[in-house]
mmCIF file of C-alpha atoms and ligand atoms in Angstrom:
data_model
loop_
_atom_site.group_PDB
_atom_site.id
_atom_site.type_symbol
_atom_site.label_atom_id
_atom_site.label_comp_id
_atom_site.label_asym_id
_atom_site.label_seq_id
_atom_site.Cartn_x
_atom_site.Cartn_y
_atom_site.Cartn_z
ATOM 1 C CA UNK A 1 -0.319 -0.057 0.286
ATOM 2 C CA UNK A 2 1.335 3.093 -0.813
ATOM 3 C CA UNK A 3 1.434 6.252 2.106
ATOM 4 C CA UNK A 4 0.529 8.517 -0.064
ATOM 5 C CA UNK A 5 -0.706 9.057 -3.281
ATOM 6 C CA UNK A 6 -0.967 11.611 -6.228
ATOM 7 C CA UNK A 7 -3.121 11.307 -8.878
ATOM 8 C CA UNK A 8 -3.497 13.636 -11.869
ATOM 9 C CA UNK A 9 -2.579 16.390 -10.086
ATOM 10 C CA UNK A 10 -2.990 19.965 -12.067
ATOM 11 C CA UNK A 11 -1.439 23.094 -10.185
ATOM 12 C CA UNK A 12 -1.954 26.578 -11.924
ATOM 13 C CA UNK A 13 -0.443 30.145 -10.621
ATOM 14 C CA UNK A 14 -1.999 32.492 -12.615
ATOM 15 C CA UNK A 15 -1.444 31.727 -15.817
ATOM 16 C CA UNK A 16 1.132 29.240 -15.036
ATOM 17 C CA UNK A 17 0.608 26.048 -14.697
ATOM 18 C CA UNK A 18 3.315 24.270 -12.614
ATOM 19 C CA UNK A 19 2.419 20.477 -11.929
ATOM 20 C CA UNK A 20 0.851 19.006 -14.735
ATOM 21 C CA UNK A 21 -1.295 15.196 -14.178
ATOM 22 C CA UNK A 22 1.341 15.322 -12.098
ATOM 23 C CA UNK A 23 0.705 11.149 -10.759
ATOM 24 C CA UNK A 24 3.721 9.645 -7.857
ATOM 25 C CA UNK A 25 3.574 6.902 -5.567
ATOM 26 C CA UNK A 26 5.506 6.623 -2.875
ATOM 27 C CA UNK A 27 6.213 3.233 -0.093
ATOM 28 C CA UNK A 28 5.490 3.044 3.205
ATOM 29 C CA UNK A 29 8.374 3.383 5.240
ATOM 30 C CA UNK A 30 10.818 4.625 2.397
ATOM 31 C CA UNK A 31 12.737 7.607 1.706
ATOM 32 C CA UNK A 32 11.796 9.023 -1.239
ATOM 33 C CA UNK A 33 14.300 11.697 -2.510
ATOM 34 C CA UNK A 34 12.516 14.695 -4.838
ATOM 35 C CA UNK A 35 15.115 15.060 -7.841
ATOM 36 C CA UNK A 36 14.238 18.316 -10.459
ATOM 37 C CA UNK A 37 15.989 21.572 -11.174
ATOM 38 C CA UNK A 38 15.166 24.388 -9.850
ATOM 39 C CA UNK A 39 11.440 25.601 -10.680
ATOM 40 C CA UNK A 40 9.769 22.224 -11.877
ATOM 41 C CA UNK A 41 7.589 21.913 -8.677
ATOM 42 C CA UNK A 42 9.185 20.665 -6.018
ATOM 43 C CA UNK A 43 8.016 22.326 -3.176
ATOM 44 C CA UNK A 44 4.784 23.113 -4.637
ATOM 45 C CA UNK A 45 4.181 19.747 -4.627
ATOM 46 C CA UNK A 46 5.163 19.227 -0.764
ATOM 47 C CA UNK A 47 3.200 22.116 -0.357
ATOM 48 C CA UNK A 48 0.417 19.781 -1.574
ATOM 49 C CA UNK A 49 0.698 17.007 0.344
ATOM 50 C CA UNK A 50 1.256 19.033 3.426
ATOM 51 C CA UNK A 51 -2.302 21.056 2.418
ATOM 52 C CA UNK A 52 -1.129 24.342 2.361
ATOM 53 C CA UNK A 53 -1.682 24.762 -1.705
ATOM 54 C CA UNK A 54 -4.536 22.909 -2.740
ATOM 55 C CA UNK A 55 -4.784 20.867 -5.964
ATOM 56 C CA UNK A 56 -6.598 22.808 -9.313
ATOM 57 C CA UNK A 57 -7.806 18.951 -10.679
ATOM 58 C CA UNK A 58 -6.771 16.392 -8.761
ATOM 59 C CA UNK A 59 -5.874 13.661 -5.665
ATOM 60 C CA UNK A 60 -4.516 14.061 -3.007
ATOM 61 C CA UNK A 61 -3.805 10.642 -0.644
ATOM 62 C CA UNK A 62 -1.924 9.562 1.796
ATOM 63 C CA UNK A 63 -2.555 6.201 3.337
ATOM 64 C CA UNK A 64 -6.768 5.215 2.563
ATOM 65 C CA UNK A 65 -7.397 8.122 3.401
ATOM 66 C CA UNK A 66 -8.625 10.939 0.289
ATOM 67 C CA UNK A 67 -7.128 14.357 2.138
ATOM 68 C CA UNK A 68 -7.586 16.603 -1.116
ATOM 69 C CA UNK A 69 -10.059 18.926 1.259
ATOM 70 C CA UNK A 70 -8.603 18.076 4.250
ATOM 71 C CA UNK A 71 -7.600 21.202 6.421
ATOM 72 C CA UNK A 72 -3.819 21.028 7.084
ATOM 73 C CA UNK A 73 -3.850 20.999 10.848
ATOM 74 C CA UNK A 74 -5.851 17.587 10.508
ATOM 75 C CA UNK A 75 -3.362 15.337 7.805
ATOM 76 C CA UNK A 76 -0.400 12.991 9.816
ATOM 77 C CA UNK A 77 1.824 15.567 7.827
ATOM 78 C CA UNK A 78 5.315 17.496 8.895
ATOM 79 C CA UNK A 79 7.342 19.309 7.398
ATOM 80 C CA UNK A 80 10.450 20.902 7.403
ATOM 81 C CA UNK A 81 10.848 23.994 5.190
ATOM 82 C CA UNK A 82 14.653 25.270 3.741
ATOM 83 C CA UNK A 83 16.303 26.987 7.053
ATOM 84 C CA UNK A 84 15.603 25.527 10.485
ATOM 85 C CA UNK A 85 11.955 26.818 11.150
ATOM 86 C CA UNK A 86 12.732 28.286 14.630
ATOM 87 C CA UNK A 87 11.271 30.467 16.210
ATOM 88 C CA UNK A 88 14.165 33.609 18.025
ATOM 89 C CA UNK A 89 12.915 34.394 20.691
ATOM 90 C CA UNK A 90 12.405 30.569 22.477
ATOM 91 C CA UNK A 91 15.218 28.002 23.900
ATOM 92 C CA UNK A 92 15.001 24.864 20.791
ATOM 93 C CA UNK A 93 13.763 22.834 24.908
ATOM 94 C CA UNK A 94 9.762 25.723 23.536
ATOM 95 C CA UNK A 95 10.128 24.913 20.967
ATOM 96 C CA UNK A 96 10.010 22.038 19.641
ATOM 97 C CA UNK A 97 7.438 21.686 23.051
ATOM 98 C CA UNK A 98 5.104 24.497 21.714
ATOM 99 C CA UNK A 99 3.016 22.710 19.301
ATOM 100 C CA UNK A 100 2.413 19.497 21.034
ATOM 101 C CA UNK A 101 1.308 21.786 24.549
ATOM 102 C CA UNK A 102 -2.971 20.843 25.130
ATOM 103 C CA UNK A 103 -2.557 18.072 22.944
ATOM 104 C CA UNK A 104 0.232 15.974 24.420
ATOM 105 C CA UNK A 105 -0.055 14.591 27.407
ATOM 106 C CA UNK A 106 3.614 16.753 29.492
ATOM 107 C CA UNK A 107 5.184 13.192 30.747
ATOM 108 C CA UNK A 108 4.937 12.223 27.008
ATOM 109 C CA UNK A 109 6.171 15.854 25.565
ATOM 110 C CA UNK A 110 8.980 15.152 27.765
ATOM 111 C CA UNK A 111 9.407 11.912 26.324
ATOM 112 C CA UNK A 112 9.187 12.728 23.221
ATOM 113 C CA UNK A 113 11.270 15.791 23.463
ATOM 114 C CA UNK A 114 14.210 13.979 25.236
ATOM 115 C CA UNK A 115 14.224 11.446 22.657
ATOM 116 C CA UNK A 116 14.518 13.788 19.708
ATOM 117 C CA UNK A 117 17.479 15.170 21.660
ATOM 118 C CA UNK A 118 19.445 12.051 22.314
ATOM 119 C CA UNK A 119 18.917 10.664 18.295
ATOM 120 C CA UNK A 120 20.353 13.972 17.624
ATOM 121 C CA UNK A 121 22.911 14.701 19.473
ATOM 122 C CA UNK A 122 20.988 17.952 20.926
ATOM 123 C CA UNK A 123 21.010 17.280 24.691
ATOM 124 C CA UNK A 124 22.955 19.462 25.742
ATOM 125 C CA UNK A 125 22.274 22.723 23.365
ATOM 126 C CA UNK A 126 17.519 22.117 24.510
ATOM 127 C CA UNK A 127 18.088 25.305 26.931
ATOM 128 C CA UNK A 128 19.433 27.496 24.155
ATOM 129 C CA UNK A 129 18.361 30.184 21.916
ATOM 130 C CA UNK A 130 18.986 29.546 17.736
ATOM 131 C CA UNK A 131 21.357 32.328 17.928
ATOM 132 C CA UNK A 132 23.444 30.239 20.875
ATOM 133 C CA UNK A 133 23.980 27.565 17.625
ATOM 134 C CA UNK A 134 26.298 26.562 14.879
ATOM 135 C CA UNK A 135 24.442 25.998 11.729
ATOM 136 C CA UNK A 136 24.133 22.681 11.710
ATOM 137 C CA UNK A 137 23.355 22.431 15.162
ATOM 138 C CA UNK A 138 20.373 24.498 14.284
ATOM 139 C CA UNK A 139 19.817 22.125 10.779
ATOM 140 C CA UNK A 140 19.814 19.284 13.776
ATOM 141 C CA UNK A 141 17.731 21.029 15.692
ATOM 142 C CA UNK A 142 14.834 21.985 13.308
ATOM 143 C CA UNK A 143 14.826 18.330 12.364
ATOM 144 C CA UNK A 144 13.757 17.373 15.803
ATOM 145 C CA UNK A 145 10.398 19.375 14.735
ATOM 146 C CA UNK A 146 9.967 16.633 12.769
ATOM 147 C CA UNK A 147 11.006 13.914 14.749
ATOM 148 C CA UNK A 148 8.679 15.830 18.061
ATOM 149 C CA UNK A 149 5.535 15.601 15.880
ATOM 150 C CA UNK A 150 6.084 11.246 15.094
ATOM 151 C CA UNK A 151 4.001 12.327 12.094
ATOM 152 C CA UNK A 152 4.044 9.607 9.513
ATOM 153 C CA UNK A 153 4.549 11.848 6.247
ATOM 154 C CA UNK A 154 7.476 13.511 6.580
ATOM 155 C CA UNK A 155 9.087 16.525 4.268
ATOM 156 C CA UNK A 156 11.525 17.689 4.234
ATOM 157 C CA UNK A 157 12.060 20.561 1.800
ATOM 158 C CA UNK A 158 15.376 20.853 1.445
ATOM 159 C CA UNK A 159 17.557 19.889 4.181
ATOM 160 C CA UNK A 160 21.599 19.845 3.189
ATOM 161 C CA UNK A 161 20.899 23.421 1.615
ATOM 162 C CA UNK A 162 23.991 26.233 2.938
ATOM 163 C CA UNK A 163 25.200 23.596 5.027
ATOM 164 C CA UNK A 164 29.063 22.458 3.981
ATOM 165 C CA UNK A 165 32.249 19.870 4.459
ATOM 166 C CA UNK A 166 31.810 17.663 7.295
ATOM 167 C CA UNK A 167 28.432 19.220 8.414
ATOM 168 C CA UNK A 168 26.717 19.072 5.543
ATOM 169 C CA UNK A 169 28.302 14.643 5.805
ATOM 170 C CA UNK A 170 26.939 15.240 9.258
ATOM 171 C CA UNK A 171 23.302 16.290 8.447
ATOM 172 C CA UNK A 172 23.002 13.764 5.233
ATOM 173 C CA UNK A 173 23.573 10.871 8.050
ATOM 174 C CA UNK A 174 21.070 12.224 10.052
ATOM 175 C CA UNK A 175 18.608 11.985 8.820
ATOM 176 C CA UNK A 176 19.555 8.284 7.249
ATOM 177 C CA UNK A 177 19.888 7.446 11.155
ATOM 178 C CA UNK A 178 16.040 9.137 12.140
ATOM 179 C CA UNK A 179 14.138 7.925 8.932
ATOM 180 C CA UNK A 180 15.811 3.980 10.302
ATOM 181 C CA UNK A 181 15.233 4.715 14.575
ATOM 182 C CA UNK A 182 11.662 6.320 13.429
ATOM 183 C CA UNK A 183 9.555 4.833 10.941
ATOM 184 C CA UNK A 184 8.072 7.182 8.863
ATOM 185 C CA UNK A 185 7.574 7.268 5.373
ATOM 186 C CA UNK A 186 9.811 10.571 4.313
ATOM 187 C CA UNK A 187 9.992 12.467 1.524
ATOM 188 C CA UNK A 188 12.937 14.938 1.028
ATOM 189 C CA UNK A 189 13.425 17.697 -2.419
ATOM 190 C CA UNK A 190 16.700 18.836 -3.643
ATOM 191 C CA UNK A 191 18.645 19.342 -7.260
ATOM 192 C CA UNK A 192 21.361 17.756 -6.397
ATOM 193 C CA UNK A 193 21.919 14.397 -7.965
ATOM 194 C CA UNK A 194 24.732 13.283 -5.853
ATOM 195 C CA UNK A 195 22.443 13.738 -2.551
ATOM 196 C CA UNK A 196 19.499 12.462 -3.734
ATOM 197 C CA UNK A 197 22.134 9.401 -5.285
ATOM 198 C CA UNK A 198 23.452 9.826 -1.151
ATOM 199 C CA UNK A 199 20.547 8.575 0.743
ATOM 200 C CA UNK A 200 17.107 7.791 -1.932
ATOM 201 C CA UNK A 201 15.582 4.320 -1.445
ATOM 202 C CA UNK A 202 14.045 5.596 -4.437
ATOM 203 C CA UNK A 203 14.397 9.232 -6.768
ATOM 204 C CA UNK A 204 11.971 10.601 -8.158
ATOM 205 C CA UNK A 205 12.820 12.808 -10.837
ATOM 206 C CA UNK A 206 10.832 15.966 -11.580
ATOM 207 C CA UNK A 207 10.805 18.006 -15.658
ATOM 208 C CA UNK A 208 8.650 20.817 -15.420
ATOM 209 C CA UNK A 209 6.066 19.471 -13.955
ATOM 210 C CA UNK A 210 5.551 16.013 -14.102
ATOM 211 C CA UNK A 211 7.154 12.940 -12.200
ATOM 212 C CA UNK A 212 9.271 12.119 -15.300
ATOM 213 C CA UNK A 213 10.882 8.342 -14.221
ATOM 214 C CA UNK A 214 10.645 6.703 -10.206
ATOM 215 C CA UNK A 215 13.198 3.983 -9.492
ATOM 216 C CA UNK A 216 15.919 3.376 -6.852
ATOM 217 C CA UNK A 217 19.378 5.199 -8.262
ATOM 218 C CA UNK A 218 20.681 2.765 -10.023
ATOM 219 C CA UNK A 219 18.482 1.869 -12.079
ATOM 220 C CA UNK A 220 17.435 5.699 -12.454
ATOM 221 C CA UNK A 221 22.019 6.725 -13.216
ATOM 222 C CA UNK A 222 22.237 3.357 -15.136
ATOM 223 C CA UNK A 223 18.894 3.611 -17.108
ATOM 224 C CA UNK A 224 18.022 6.819 -17.446
ATOM 225 C CA UNK A 225 14.584 7.485 -19.642
ATOM 226 C CA UNK A 226 15.708 10.572 -21.469
ATOM 227 C CA UNK A 227 18.254 13.205 -21.499
ATOM 228 C CA UNK A 228 17.345 15.528 -19.161
ATOM 229 C CA UNK A 229 16.878 12.323 -16.062
ATOM 230 C CA UNK A 230 20.432 11.017 -17.448
ATOM 231 C CA UNK A 231 21.930 14.557 -16.695
ATOM 232 C CA UNK A 232 20.277 15.520 -13.422
ATOM 233 C CA UNK A 233 22.636 12.109 -12.068
ATOM 234 C CA UNK A 234 26.566 12.797 -12.092
ATOM 235 C CA UNK A 235 29.135 14.841 -11.023
ATOM 236 C CA UNK A 236 30.779 14.852 -13.932
ATOM 237 C CA UNK A 237 28.107 14.734 -15.337
ATOM 238 C CA UNK A 238 27.099 11.980 -18.368
ATOM 239 C CA UNK A 239 29.201 13.197 -21.770
ATOM 240 C CA UNK A 240 27.367 14.012 -24.565
ATOM 241 C CA UNK A 241 27.856 13.466 -28.225
ATOM 242 C CA UNK A 242 26.054 14.973 -31.216
ATOM 243 C CA UNK A 243 26.530 13.775 -34.907
ATOM 244 C CA UNK A 244 29.862 16.316 -35.508
ATOM 245 C CA UNK A 245 32.047 13.821 -33.338
ATOM 246 C CA UNK A 246 29.991 10.048 -34.830
ATOM 247 C CA UNK A 247 30.880 12.402 -38.414
ATOM 248 C CA UNK A 248 34.090 11.692 -38.459
ATOM 249 C CA UNK A 249 34.569 9.474 -36.603
ATOM 250 C CA UNK A 250 32.518 7.039 -35.472
ATOM 251 C CA UNK A 251 29.526 7.047 -38.416
ATOM 252 C CA UNK A 252 29.192 3.662 -39.507
ATOM 253 C CA UNK A 253 29.642 1.721 -35.826
ATOM 254 C CA UNK A 254 27.062 4.428 -34.544
ATOM 255 C CA UNK A 255 24.818 2.987 -37.874
ATOM 256 C CA UNK A 256 24.588 -0.766 -36.430
ATOM 257 C CA UNK A 257 23.809 0.600 -32.415
ATOM 258 C CA UNK A 258 20.981 1.555 -34.453
ATOM 259 C CA UNK A 259 20.393 -1.441 -36.793
ATOM 260 C CA UNK A 260 20.765 -3.067 -34.038
ATOM 261 C CA UNK A 261 17.784 -0.880 -31.517
ATOM 262 C CA UNK A 262 15.583 -1.733 -35.423
ATOM 263 C CA UNK A 263 15.619 2.466 -34.622
ATOM 264 C CA UNK A 264 15.319 3.607 -38.485
ATOM 265 C CA UNK A 265 17.144 7.210 -36.999
ATOM 266 C CA UNK A 266 19.986 8.814 -38.919
ATOM 267 C CA UNK A 267 23.422 9.356 -36.997
ATOM 268 C CA UNK A 268 22.850 12.935 -37.319
ATOM 269 C CA UNK A 269 19.711 12.399 -34.970
ATOM 270 C CA UNK A 270 21.201 10.725 -31.841
ATOM 271 C CA UNK A 271 22.855 12.123 -28.438
ATOM 272 C CA UNK A 272 25.776 9.404 -27.638
ATOM 273 C CA UNK A 273 25.961 9.909 -23.560
ATOM 274 C CA UNK A 274 28.631 7.581 -21.730
ATOM 275 C CA UNK A 275 29.064 8.201 -18.184
ATOM 276 C CA UNK A 276 32.680 9.548 -17.084
ATOM 277 C CA UNK A 277 34.304 6.915 -15.526
ATOM 278 C CA UNK A 278 33.067 4.083 -17.880
ATOM 279 C CA UNK A 279 36.042 5.428 -20.416
ATOM 280 C CA UNK A 280 38.927 3.977 -19.982
ATOM 281 C CA UNK A 281 42.777 5.062 -22.400
ATOM 282 C CA UNK A 282 43.071 1.974 -25.545
ATOM 283 C CA UNK A 283 45.955 0.239 -25.151
ATOM 284 C CA UNK A 284 45.503 -2.726 -27.964
ATOM 285 C CA UNK A 285 44.334 -2.535 -30.751
ATOM 286 C CA UNK A 286 39.733 -1.997 -29.781
ATOM 287 C CA UNK A 287 36.941 -5.090 -31.157
ATOM 288 C CA UNK A 288 34.519 -3.769 -33.911
ATOM 289 C CA UNK A 289 32.009 -3.786 -31.042
ATOM 290 C CA UNK A 290 33.803 -1.090 -28.498
ATOM 291 C CA UNK A 291 32.953 2.172 -28.355
ATOM 292 C CA UNK A 292 36.132 4.478 -29.738
ATOM 293 C CA UNK A 293 36.963 8.126 -30.047
ATOM 294 C CA UNK A 294 40.600 9.432 -30.403
ATOM 295 C CA UNK A 295 41.165 12.590 -27.993
ATOM 296 C CA UNK A 296 43.322 14.839 -27.044
ATOM 297 C CA UNK A 297 43.466 15.403 -22.980
ATOM 298 C CA UNK A 298 43.417 18.496 -22.006
ATOM 299 C CA UNK A 299 43.480 19.098 -18.021
ATOM 300 C CA UNK A 300 44.081 15.788 -15.601
ATOM 301 C CA UNK A 301 43.884 16.365 -11.508
ATOM 302 C CA UNK A 302 44.186 12.839 -8.490
ATOM 303 C CA UNK A 303 41.834 13.561 -6.549
ATOM 304 C CA UNK A 304 41.258 11.571 -3.754
ATOM 305 C CA UNK A 305 41.367 8.484 -5.530
ATOM 306 C CA UNK A 306 40.565 9.261 -9.001
ATOM 307 C CA UNK A 307 42.092 11.069 -11.551
ATOM 308 C CA UNK A 308 39.481 13.580 -13.545
ATOM 309 C CA UNK A 309 41.173 13.875 -17.060
ATOM 310 C CA UNK A 310 39.131 16.274 -19.530
ATOM 311 C CA UNK A 311 39.520 15.326 -23.521
ATOM 312 C CA UNK A 312 39.581 17.257 -26.628
ATOM 313 C CA UNK A 313 37.551 14.888 -29.206
ATOM 314 C CA UNK A 314 39.599 15.478 -32.627
ATOM 315 C CA UNK A 315 37.772 15.339 -35.406
ATOM 316 C CA UNK A 316 38.512 15.359 -39.260
ATOM 317 C CA UNK A 317 41.950 17.459 -40.123
ATOM 318 C CA UNK A 318 42.161 17.853 -36.283
ATOM 319 C CA UNK A 319 39.960 20.022 -35.462
ATOM 320 C CA UNK A 320 38.235 20.621 -32.061
ATOM 321 C CA UNK A 321 35.162 18.407 -32.612
ATOM 322 C CA UNK A 322 34.021 17.979 -28.083
ATOM 323 C CA UNK A 323 35.288 17.796 -24.634
ATOM 324 C CA UNK A 324 34.478 14.745 -23.182
ATOM 325 C CA UNK A 325 35.710 13.812 -19.239
ATOM 326 C CA UNK A 326 36.379 10.892 -18.143
ATOM 327 C CA UNK A 327 37.389 9.474 -14.369
ATOM 328 C CA UNK A 328 40.469 7.272 -15.655
ATOM 329 C CA UNK A 329 42.704 5.383 -13.160
ATOM 330 C CA UNK A 330 45.568 7.581 -10.973
ATOM 331 C CA UNK A 331 47.791 4.722 -12.806
ATOM 332 C CA UNK A 332 46.822 5.100 -16.005
ATOM 333 C CA UNK A 333 50.088 7.156 -16.569
ATOM 334 C CA UNK A 334 47.550 9.439 -18.895
ATOM 335 C CA UNK A 335 49.483 13.209 -18.730
ATOM 336 C CA UNK A 336 48.002 17.371 -20.024
ATOM 337 C CA UNK A 337 48.459 17.395 -24.413
ATOM 338 C CA UNK A 338 48.725 12.981 -24.598
ATOM 339 C CA UNK A 339 47.319 11.946 -27.760
ATOM 340 C CA UNK A 340 44.932 8.991 -26.618
ATOM 341 C CA UNK A 341 41.957 6.488 -27.692
ATOM 342 C CA UNK A 342 39.725 6.781 -25.531
ATOM 343 C CA UNK A 343 37.425 3.266 -25.765
ATOM 344 C CA UNK A 344 34.637 2.257 -23.622
ATOM 345 C CA UNK A 345 32.545 -1.571 -24.923
ATOM 346 C CA UNK A 346 28.718 -1.216 -26.344
ATOM 347 C CA UNK A 347 27.546 -1.951 -23.619
ATOM 348 C CA UNK A 348 27.932 1.239 -21.458
ATOM 349 C CA UNK A 349 27.022 3.709 -24.750
ATOM 350 C CA UNK A 350 23.585 5.134 -23.983
ATOM 351 C CA UNK A 351 21.474 6.288 -27.065
ATOM 352 C CA UNK A 352 18.521 9.383 -27.195
ATOM 353 C CA UNK A 353 17.364 11.042 -30.046
ATOM 354 C CA UNK A 354 17.415 14.947 -30.334
ATOM 355 C CA UNK A 355 14.176 15.443 -28.490
ATOM 356 C CA UNK A 356 15.390 13.675 -25.759
ATOM 357 C CA UNK A 357 13.959 10.221 -25.536
ATOM 358 C CA UNK A 358 15.587 6.737 -24.545
ATOM 359 C CA UNK A 359 16.656 4.583 -27.681
ATOM 360 C CA UNK A 360 16.096 0.865 -25.798
ATOM 361 C CA UNK A 361 18.983 -1.323 -26.590
ATOM 362 C CA UNK A 362 19.413 -5.057 -27.113
HETATM 363 N N1 ATP B 1 2.909 31.331 -4.292
HETATM 364 C C1 ATP B 1 3.439 31.616 -5.144
HETATM 365 N N2 ATP B 1 2.521 32.565 -6.696
HETATM 366 C C2 ATP B 1 2.819 32.064 -7.852
HETATM 367 N N3 ATP B 1 4.171 31.754 -8.212
HETATM 368 C C3 ATP B 1 4.958 30.024 -7.660
HETATM 369 C C4 ATP B 1 3.920 30.872 -6.111
HETATM 370 N N4 ATP B 1 4.829 28.746 -5.751
HETATM 371 C C5 ATP B 1 5.917 29.537 -6.097
HETATM 372 N N5 ATP B 1 5.180 29.388 -7.553
HETATM 373 C C6 ATP B 1 6.133 29.034 -8.930
HETATM 374 O O1 ATP B 1 5.860 28.262 -9.690
HETATM 375 C C7 ATP B 1 6.839 27.159 -10.558
HETATM 376 C C8 ATP B 1 7.241 25.723 -9.685
HETATM 377 O O2 ATP B 1 7.895 26.539 -7.677
HETATM 378 P P1 ATP B 1 8.164 25.553 -6.898
HETATM 379 O O3 ATP B 1 8.877 26.726 -5.092
HETATM 380 O O4 ATP B 1 7.856 24.621 -6.741
HETATM 381 O O5 ATP B 1 10.034 25.101 -7.382
HETATM 382 P P2 ATP B 1 11.414 24.355 -6.804
HETATM 383 O O6 ATP B 1 11.063 23.219 -7.735
HETATM 384 O O7 ATP B 1 10.764 23.485 -5.607
HETATM 385 O O8 ATP B 1 12.509 24.985 -7.157
HETATM 386 P P3 ATP B 1 13.273 25.273 -6.013
HETATM 387 O O9 ATP B 1 15.026 24.366 -6.660
HETATM 388 O O10 ATP B 1 13.307 26.328 -6.224
HETATM 389 O O11 ATP B 1 12.897 25.932 -4.597
HETATM 390 C C9 ATP B 1 7.614 28.395 -9.781
HETATM 391 O O12 ATP B 1 8.374 28.976 -11.405
HETATM 392 C C10 ATP B 1 7.688 29.496 -9.348
HETATM 393 O O13 ATP B 1 8.656 30.873 -8.675
#
């Protein structure tokens, strides 16, 4: 059974259509990350689930209940906004206790606050006001509000934004720990593909007001349904080679790929996409099934056991017809200025139409 279900949701602000026939099913107890570029409608989707916005069409289900017309405060949902959402004039303890006043017995309120403080390492900070906390502590205190609320569905809007380095890493671990320790369904919004990959059970990718693909991080990363999804994950981003490159070097190879896929597209209308970590340096003569490209190394940096490189692709008459990023073995010996042949097995090559649609390979 789905914990949250959005069915055919439309949402407009004046004449601006933000969500269009959006459908999303979130399973009970899963950690779902809603990933998409700025402005694609992620926060609006969270606000609709929380009941802070109403859809123009469609239904919002929480569990088996249709909550489309039910007020926010009557939904079993908590929402952590961008930022911490703390009250400057209250201590953290008072802020956490405030929403439970008159609703939850004092002993239970105290138990929940103690549990949240222990879970998030806030014990010694409960009697401080927000001004006396660091950025990471503020975020943990903000999350504690969701912990004490004990809602079945927890919504987090960009919870890691504006945190950097170790603080960000620590808070990310806190989120995973909290989700495992306190059962519930978590929906986390971000535009950061790496963050989504590290944290999600499943990722739902949004584009232009719709969910375009939903799946495990592995599925989304390795089998994106379109170029927009392929671009949303991976750092450095997926390499996209267009027909200018194919005309010069691998046109017949690409024709055979298209024939194998039973696609009648012309090579000129195709984008060849390869993840940077899938490229290696060819030492022997590659077989006919292998993708190859002649390239010149223009940048190289070894960092954290990875050799990040950028190559110019050499076209006919030595003109430059594109660039690719590659993550190579630090021992591969490639230096800036070296002329090499890059290669990858056919199984690592993904083909897309210029319109963005994926061409399935057999
Ligand atoms: N109350 C509002 N009135 C008018 N337009 C709005 C309102 N709220 C959001 N929008 C518009 O709706 C679109 C989607 O906004 P939303 O905040 O859902 O996007 P988002 O994907 O969460 O973006 P970001 O990652 O930048 O927060 C944007 O173009 C935004 O300007």
